[in-house]
Short mmCIF file of C-alpha atoms in Angstrom, two decimals:
data_model
loop_
_atom_site.label_atom_id
_atom_site.label_comp_id
_atom_site.label_asym_id
_atom_site.label_seq_id
_atom_site.Cartn_x
_atom_site.Cartn_y
_atom_site.Cartn_z
CA MET A 287 20.84 49.82 8.63
CA ALA A 288 24.16 47.99 8.98
CA LEU A 289 22.49 44.91 10.20
CA PHE A 290 19.96 45.22 6.92
CA GLU A 291 23.14 45.35 4.85
CA GLN A 292 24.76 42.27 6.65
CA LEU A 293 21.70 40.41 6.18
CA LEU A 294 21.32 41.40 2.61
CA HIS A 295 25.16 40.50 2.15
CA ILE A 296 24.71 36.80 3.86
CA LEU A 297 21.58 35.98 1.85
CA GLN A 298 22.85 36.95 -1.47
CA GLY A 299 26.29 35.24 -1.01
CA PRO A 300 26.83 32.39 1.24
CA MET A 301 23.30 31.38 2.19
CA VAL A 302 22.55 30.78 -1.36
CA TRP A 303 25.13 28.06 -1.60
CA ILE A 304 24.34 26.62 1.65
CA ALA A 305 20.49 26.39 0.61
CA LEU A 306 21.41 24.84 -2.75
CA GLY A 307 23.93 22.57 -0.84
CA VAL A 308 21.20 21.46 1.60
CA PHE A 309 18.79 21.01 -1.07
CA ALA A 310 20.88 19.10 -3.11
CA ALA A 311 22.38 16.84 -0.59
CA GLY A 312 18.85 16.34 1.10
CA LEU A 313 17.58 15.25 -2.29
CA VAL A 314 20.34 12.50 -3.09
CA VAL A 315 20.14 11.45 0.85
CA GLN A 316 16.60 11.14 1.12
CA SER A 317 16.14 9.48 -2.48
CA LEU A 318 18.75 6.92 -1.12
CA ARG A 319 16.70 6.25 1.93
CA LEU A 320 13.63 5.80 0.08
CA TRP A 321 15.55 3.39 -2.22
CA SER A 322 16.82 1.74 0.60
CA TYR A 323 13.27 1.17 1.84
CA THR A 324 12.44 -0.73 -1.52
CA ARG A 325 13.50 -4.18 -3.11
CA LYS A 326 12.88 -5.80 -6.49
CA ASN A 327 9.62 -7.36 -6.91
CA ASN A 328 9.34 -11.21 -7.19
CA PRO A 329 7.81 -11.56 -10.34
CA HIS A 330 6.10 -14.76 -9.16
CA THR A 331 4.42 -12.89 -6.62
CA ILE A 332 0.96 -13.29 -6.50
CA GLY A 333 -1.04 -10.37 -5.23
CA PHE A 334 -3.37 -7.78 -6.42
CA ALA A 335 -0.65 -6.62 -9.00
CA ALA A 336 -0.83 -10.37 -10.54
CA ASN A 337 -2.87 -8.80 -13.06
CA PRO A 338 -2.77 -11.10 -16.37
CA ARG A 339 -1.85 -7.99 -18.26
CA ILE A 340 1.37 -7.56 -16.42
CA GLY A 341 4.31 -8.94 -17.64
CA GLU A 342 2.70 -9.35 -21.11
CA LYS A 343 4.18 -7.79 -23.98
CA ASN A 344 1.77 -4.70 -24.93
CA SER A 345 1.75 -2.63 -27.97
CA ARG A 346 2.07 0.90 -27.65
CA ALA A 347 -1.39 1.83 -28.81
CA ARG A 348 -2.74 -0.92 -26.05
CA ARG A 349 -0.69 0.78 -23.53
CA TRP A 350 -2.57 4.00 -24.00
CA VAL A 351 -5.69 2.73 -24.23
CA ARG A 352 -5.15 0.67 -20.90
CA ARG A 353 -3.78 4.09 -19.36
CA SER A 354 -6.64 6.25 -20.51
CA GLY A 355 -8.95 4.08 -19.22
CA ALA A 356 -7.11 3.83 -15.85
CA ILE A 357 -7.06 7.73 -15.80
CA LYS A 358 -11.07 7.60 -14.88
CA THR A 359 -10.20 5.60 -11.33
CA THR A 360 -7.31 8.45 -10.67
CA ALA A 361 -7.65 11.90 -9.24
CA LEU A 362 -7.33 13.37 -12.73
CA GLY A 363 -10.78 11.57 -13.63
CA ALA A 364 -12.48 12.13 -10.20
CA SER A 365 -11.20 15.75 -9.71
CA PRO A 366 -10.15 17.15 -13.29
CA VAL A 367 -10.04 20.87 -12.13
CA VAL A 368 -7.99 20.34 -8.88
CA THR A 369 -5.43 17.66 -10.44
CA GLY A 370 -5.10 20.26 -13.76
CA VAL A 371 -4.54 23.29 -11.46
CA SER A 372 -2.01 21.27 -9.44
CA ILE A 373 -0.29 19.84 -12.73
CA ILE A 374 0.06 23.27 -13.88
CA PHE A 375 1.15 24.75 -10.49
CA HIS A 376 3.99 22.48 -10.29
CA ILE A 377 5.40 22.69 -13.51
CA PHE A 378 5.40 26.22 -13.45
CA LEU A 379 7.08 26.09 -9.85
CA PHE A 380 9.82 24.55 -11.37
CA ILE A 381 10.55 26.30 -14.76
CA THR A 382 9.66 29.71 -13.55
CA PRO A 383 12.80 30.12 -11.21
CA LEU A 384 14.99 27.68 -13.34
CA PHE A 385 14.36 29.87 -16.50
CA LEU A 386 14.19 33.03 -14.99
CA MET A 387 16.71 35.66 -16.60
CA GLY A 388 17.53 37.72 -13.43
CA HIS A 389 18.22 34.28 -11.87
CA ASN A 390 20.48 33.12 -14.73
CA VAL A 391 22.34 36.50 -15.23
CA LEU A 392 23.47 35.55 -11.33
CA ILE A 393 24.18 32.06 -12.39
CA HIS A 394 26.29 33.26 -14.82
CA THR A 395 28.18 35.78 -12.97
CA ALA A 396 28.87 33.18 -10.32
CA THR A 397 29.79 30.37 -12.36
CA GLY A 398 29.95 31.05 -16.03
CA ILE A 399 27.20 28.97 -16.76
CA ARG A 400 24.82 30.24 -19.27
CA LEU A 401 21.33 28.76 -18.93
CA PRO A 402 18.35 29.52 -21.35
CA SER A 403 15.97 32.14 -20.26
CA PHE A 404 12.58 33.19 -20.74
CA SER A 405 12.14 36.96 -21.61
CA GLU A 406 10.52 38.92 -18.74
CA PRO A 407 7.03 39.27 -19.87
CA VAL A 408 6.86 35.45 -20.10
CA SER A 409 8.48 34.86 -16.89
CA ASP A 410 5.97 37.37 -15.63
CA VAL A 411 3.20 35.38 -16.92
CA CYS A 412 4.67 32.10 -15.39
CA THR A 413 4.90 33.95 -12.07
CA LEU A 414 1.25 34.97 -11.89
CA THR A 415 0.50 31.35 -13.02
CA VAL A 416 2.00 30.05 -10.03
CA LEU A 417 0.28 32.76 -7.78
CA VAL A 418 -3.07 32.17 -9.29
CA CYS A 419 -2.92 28.37 -8.81
CA GLY A 420 -1.57 28.97 -5.41
CA LEU A 421 -4.56 31.42 -4.80
CA PHE A 422 -6.87 28.47 -6.00
CA PHE A 423 -5.13 26.26 -3.28
CA LEU A 424 -5.44 28.61 -0.51
CA LEU A 425 -9.19 29.27 -1.14
CA ARG A 426 -9.72 25.48 -1.44
CA ARG A 427 -7.87 25.08 1.92
CA LEU A 428 -9.97 27.41 3.46
CA LEU A 429 -13.38 26.93 2.02
CA SER A 430 -13.69 23.32 0.70
CA ARG A 431 -15.32 21.13 3.54
CA ASN A 432 -13.01 18.11 2.77
CA VAL A 433 -9.85 19.95 2.82
CA ARG A 434 -10.66 22.00 5.79
CA ALA A 435 -10.96 18.86 7.90
CA LEU A 436 -7.42 17.85 6.96
CA THR A 437 -5.93 21.18 7.00
CA SER A 438 -3.53 22.57 10.06
CA ALA A 439 -1.67 25.82 10.22
CA TYR A 440 1.50 24.09 9.06
CA ASP A 441 -0.32 23.35 5.66
CA LEU A 442 -1.06 26.93 5.35
CA PHE A 443 2.66 27.85 6.40
CA LEU A 444 4.00 25.38 3.54
CA LEU A 445 1.46 27.08 0.95
CA LEU A 446 2.12 30.65 2.06
CA LEU A 447 5.88 29.74 1.84
CA VAL A 448 5.67 28.33 -1.57
CA MET A 449 4.18 31.49 -3.05
CA LEU A 450 6.04 34.01 -0.93
CA PRO A 451 9.16 33.94 -3.30
CA PHE A 452 7.09 34.21 -6.38
CA ALA A 453 4.86 36.93 -4.95
CA SER A 454 8.00 38.89 -3.61
CA GLY A 455 9.95 38.45 -6.57
CA PHE A 456 7.26 39.79 -9.02
CA LEU A 457 6.70 42.87 -6.52
CA ALA A 458 10.28 43.53 -6.54
CA ARG A 459 10.70 43.22 -10.14
CA HIS A 460 7.96 45.82 -10.69
CA HIS A 461 8.90 47.94 -7.66
CA LEU A 462 6.02 47.76 -5.99
CA LEU A 463 4.61 47.58 -2.37
CA ILE A 464 8.09 48.28 -0.38
CA ASP A 465 11.46 49.26 -1.41
CA TYR A 466 13.22 47.04 -3.86
CA ARG A 467 15.97 46.05 -1.49
CA GLN A 468 13.62 45.10 1.13
CA MET A 469 11.31 43.05 -1.08
CA ILE A 470 14.58 41.19 -2.45
CA LEU A 471 15.74 40.27 1.05
CA LEU A 472 12.18 38.65 1.49
CA HIS A 473 12.29 37.01 -1.82
CA MET A 474 15.81 35.34 -0.88
CA ALA A 475 14.98 34.56 2.69
CA ALA A 476 11.90 32.69 1.50
CA GLY A 477 13.41 30.93 -1.37
CA GLU A 478 16.35 29.74 0.71
CA LEU A 479 14.10 28.74 3.35
CA MET A 480 11.88 27.01 0.95
CA LEU A 481 14.85 25.03 -0.67
CA ILE A 482 16.03 24.16 2.38
CA MET A 483 12.87 22.56 3.97
CA ILE A 484 12.13 20.75 0.65
CA PRO A 485 13.66 17.62 1.53
CA PHE A 486 12.84 17.63 5.21
CA SER A 487 9.46 18.81 5.49
CA LYS A 488 6.01 17.90 3.95
CA PHE A 489 7.66 19.05 0.55
CA PHE A 490 9.34 15.62 0.83
CA HIS A 491 6.22 14.47 -1.41
CA MET A 492 8.65 15.87 -4.08
CA ILE A 493 10.81 13.09 -4.04
CA PHE A 494 8.18 10.47 -2.87
CA PHE A 495 5.92 11.11 -5.68
CA PHE A 496 8.55 9.52 -8.13
CA PHE A 497 9.19 6.65 -6.02
CA GLY A 498 5.33 6.07 -5.39
CA ARG A 499 4.09 6.47 -9.14
CA PHE A 500 7.27 5.37 -10.65
CA CYS A 501 9.38 2.74 -8.91
CA ILE A 502 6.62 1.01 -6.77
CA VAL A 503 4.32 -1.56 -8.71
CA SER A 504 1.07 -0.72 -8.14
CA GLU A 505 -2.29 -0.19 -9.73
CA TYR A 506 -1.72 3.35 -10.25
CA SER A 507 1.72 3.37 -11.49
CA LEU A 508 2.48 6.08 -14.07
CA ALA A 509 5.41 3.69 -15.62
CA ALA A 510 6.46 -0.05 -15.48
CA PRO A 511 7.98 -0.38 -12.20
CA LYS A 512 9.74 -3.34 -10.97
CA ARG A 513 10.27 -2.79 -7.24
CA ILE A 514 7.86 -3.16 -4.18
CA TRP A 515 8.22 -1.57 -0.62
CA GLN A 516 10.48 -3.23 2.13
CA PHE A 517 10.26 -0.97 4.96
CA HIS A 518 11.11 -3.53 7.65
CA SER A 519 15.15 -4.11 8.30
CA ARG A 520 16.88 -5.68 5.63
CA GLY A 521 17.45 -8.93 7.64
CA ALA A 522 13.81 -9.68 7.57
CA LYS A 523 12.69 -10.60 4.02
CA GLN A 524 9.12 -11.12 3.20
CA MET B 162 -21.22 -0.98 25.05
CA LYS B 163 -17.41 -2.64 25.39
CA GLN B 164 -16.39 -3.59 28.81
CA ALA B 165 -14.50 -0.81 30.77
CA GLY B 166 -10.88 -1.19 30.80
CA GLN B 167 -7.71 0.67 30.09
CA VAL B 168 -5.81 0.52 26.85
CA ASP B 169 -2.59 -1.60 27.01
CA PRO B 170 0.03 0.34 24.95
CA GLU B 171 2.59 -2.10 24.56
CA PRO B 172 1.26 -4.22 22.19
CA ILE B 173 0.15 -1.20 20.00
CA GLN B 174 3.81 0.27 20.59
CA ARG B 175 5.26 -2.77 19.24
CA ILE B 176 3.29 -2.71 16.04
CA LEU B 177 4.01 1.29 15.77
CA GLU B 178 8.02 0.13 16.33
CA LYS B 179 7.58 -2.59 13.46
CA HIS B 180 5.97 -0.21 10.97
CA LYS B 181 7.42 3.07 12.08
CA ARG B 182 9.14 4.05 8.74
CA GLU B 183 6.01 3.60 6.72
CA ILE B 184 3.67 5.13 9.23
CA ARG B 185 6.14 8.21 9.30
CA MET B 186 6.41 8.41 5.37
CA GLY B 187 2.77 8.12 4.93
CA LEU B 188 1.92 10.86 7.87
CA LYS B 189 4.86 12.98 6.34
CA VAL B 190 3.84 12.60 2.76
CA CYS B 191 0.32 13.21 2.79
CA ALA B 192 -0.23 16.78 1.24
CA HIS B 193 -3.75 16.88 2.85
CA CYS B 194 -4.78 17.43 -0.68
CA SER B 195 -8.19 15.28 0.07
CA LEU B 196 -8.03 13.82 -3.55
CA CYS B 197 -8.53 10.27 -2.19
CA ALA B 198 -11.96 11.27 -1.08
CA GLU B 199 -13.70 10.38 -4.29
CA SER B 200 -12.04 7.22 -4.40
CA CYS B 201 -13.61 6.13 -1.30
CA PHE B 202 -17.26 4.55 -2.00
CA ILE B 203 -18.14 5.06 1.80
CA TYR B 204 -17.36 8.80 1.42
CA ALA B 205 -19.00 8.85 -1.95
CA ALA B 206 -22.28 7.77 -0.25
CA SER B 207 -21.95 10.00 2.86
CA LYS B 208 -19.90 12.88 1.50
CA ASN B 209 -18.69 13.06 5.24
CA PRO B 210 -14.99 14.57 5.19
CA ARG B 211 -14.53 11.90 8.16
CA HIS B 212 -14.84 9.08 5.75
CA MET B 213 -11.76 10.12 3.55
CA PRO B 214 -9.03 7.82 3.21
CA SER B 215 -6.84 10.36 4.30
CA TYR B 216 -8.84 11.42 7.19
CA LYS B 217 -9.10 7.69 8.24
CA PHE B 218 -5.46 6.91 8.38
CA ILE B 219 -4.32 10.50 9.97
CA HIS B 220 -6.97 9.91 12.80
CA SER B 221 -6.19 6.34 13.42
CA ILE B 222 -2.73 4.85 13.24
CA GLY B 223 -1.41 8.52 12.88
CA ARG B 224 -3.13 9.32 16.01
CA LEU B 225 -1.66 6.31 17.79
CA GLN B 226 1.87 7.04 16.38
CA ARG B 227 1.62 10.56 17.59
CA LYS B 228 0.54 9.47 21.18
CA ASN B 229 2.57 6.56 21.17
CA ALA B 230 -0.36 4.44 21.92
CA ARG B 231 -0.95 6.57 25.02
CA VAL B 232 -4.84 7.05 24.28
CA SER B 233 -7.94 6.23 26.36
CA ARG B 234 -10.35 3.38 25.58
CA ALA B 235 -12.93 5.79 24.33
CA GLU B 236 -10.37 6.90 21.65
CA MET B 237 -9.64 3.38 21.06
CA GLU B 238 -13.04 2.77 20.27
CA LYS B 239 -13.45 5.69 17.97
CA ILE B 240 -10.40 4.31 16.03
CA ARG B 241 -12.07 0.90 15.89
CA ASP B 242 -15.27 2.39 14.55
CA MET B 243 -13.10 4.46 12.04
CA VAL B 244 -11.05 1.30 10.98
CA TRP B 245 -13.84 -1.22 10.92
CA TYR B 246 -16.93 0.08 10.34
CA ASP B 247 -16.04 3.33 8.29
CA CYS B 248 -13.71 1.13 6.21
CA VAL B 249 -13.77 -2.49 4.53
CA LEU B 250 -10.68 -2.18 3.38
CA CYS B 251 -11.72 -2.70 -0.05
CA THR B 252 -8.11 -1.26 -0.97
CA ARG B 253 -9.62 1.01 -3.92
CA CYS B 254 -8.40 4.31 -2.32
CA TYR B 255 -6.24 6.46 -4.51
CA CYS B 256 -3.40 8.67 -3.48
CA PRO B 257 -1.74 10.79 -5.82
CA PHE B 258 1.70 10.46 -3.97
CA GLY B 259 1.39 6.56 -3.94
CA ILE B 260 0.68 6.22 -0.17
CA ASN B 261 -0.24 2.96 0.56
CA ILE B 262 -3.54 3.92 2.75
CA PRO B 263 -4.77 0.58 2.81
CA SER B 264 -1.68 -0.80 4.40
CA LEU B 265 -1.79 1.99 7.25
CA ILE B 266 -5.37 1.52 7.83
CA ALA B 267 -4.77 -2.49 8.01
CA MET B 268 -1.94 -1.67 10.74
CA ALA B 269 -4.86 0.39 12.80
CA ARG B 270 -6.95 -2.78 12.76
CA GLN B 271 -4.13 -4.74 14.16
CA ALA B 272 -3.43 -2.49 16.62
CA CYS B 273 -7.22 -2.44 17.65
CA ARG B 274 -7.25 -6.25 17.68
CA THR B 275 -4.85 -6.58 20.48
CA GLN B 276 -7.18 -4.59 22.59
CA GLY B 277 -9.97 -6.85 21.63
CA LEU B 278 -11.64 -4.37 19.35
CA SER B 279 -12.84 -5.22 16.03
CA ARG B 280 -16.30 -5.47 14.34
CA GLU B 281 -18.80 -7.32 16.22
CA TYR B 282 -20.48 -9.04 13.18
CA GLU B 283 -22.74 -11.27 15.18
CA LYS B 284 -24.10 -8.09 17.16
CA ASP B 285 -23.97 -5.64 14.68
CA PRO B 286 -24.07 -7.01 11.29
CA ILE B 287 -25.62 -4.04 9.32
CA ARG B 288 -24.56 -1.07 11.39
CA PRO B 289 -24.21 1.91 9.17
CA ALA B 290 -20.98 3.86 8.76
CA THR B 291 -20.80 6.27 11.83
CA ASP B 292 -21.25 9.92 11.34
CA GLY B 293 -17.85 10.40 13.08
CA ASN B 294 -19.32 12.80 15.72
CA SER B 295 -20.10 10.36 18.54
#
């Protein structure tokens, strides 16, 4: 029992700060690393991006018409259900823990900063949304022929690791399944492990996505980016 | 069939070394979501998971990277089939994260060329896409 108390003490105290520190530092370091792999695009470069419309001053309405046409060629057009579930999953993945009252009370106690919080029933709905979407992905991983062809045990581990803090948090709050303190231990351990892993594992797509879709010139850009990849060492230009 | 012979890993290793950041990044970021599948016209025609763009880059340049180019001639020929016959490098593949899949497939083609492997247009002008099981 003493070991359990010690573990709980570590996971509640120093480990929270270590996990948040590694997460934040990892995000910064990895973002800078990715940034160093890019360079400003030469506006005169002729390539697939030398679209006559690029560089043209488009009206807002025209830009939207162009974008909505472009959506058909993207995942949203080709697989609207999976993409829709994915968007919902990722939004709730972030807002649920960020606006959870229990978390914000702890943050307030530790730092004096008061963050806005959802009411508990709203948080419950958010948590269940993440879990339902996660379950959808899990079933898709196990049942879809295409996804199965790519799936490894690591993919399943990562998906379960994402779902675990949400499932254990929900079960702990409602005092279900096992003792509250054991459940909350599992909740913190899983949450902290996930935070630490984000910058260094496949979760890295969280950072790469913003580069790939918002910063790098490509046909599928979601903004008007000005940079291109430059993976080679800086000495060798072009 | 191709002439019997060994794979010379050295020129492939040079390609892997030159592009290691891009290859590692692609392999690391790919969430194995399969959303790229529908963007490939070869996949659209066959519905074979082996024709998904992600599958093709993971099992061509990805495989070479993981094995540091120490693959058999038969494996190399399989990679050739994947990147020369199952892909025409039309560059229409779509990755929700923005992985440049054509760039990675092009590297695998480069690796094949160092071993004298490419599409044999004169012998095989209309060979259909492979079923990937051979």
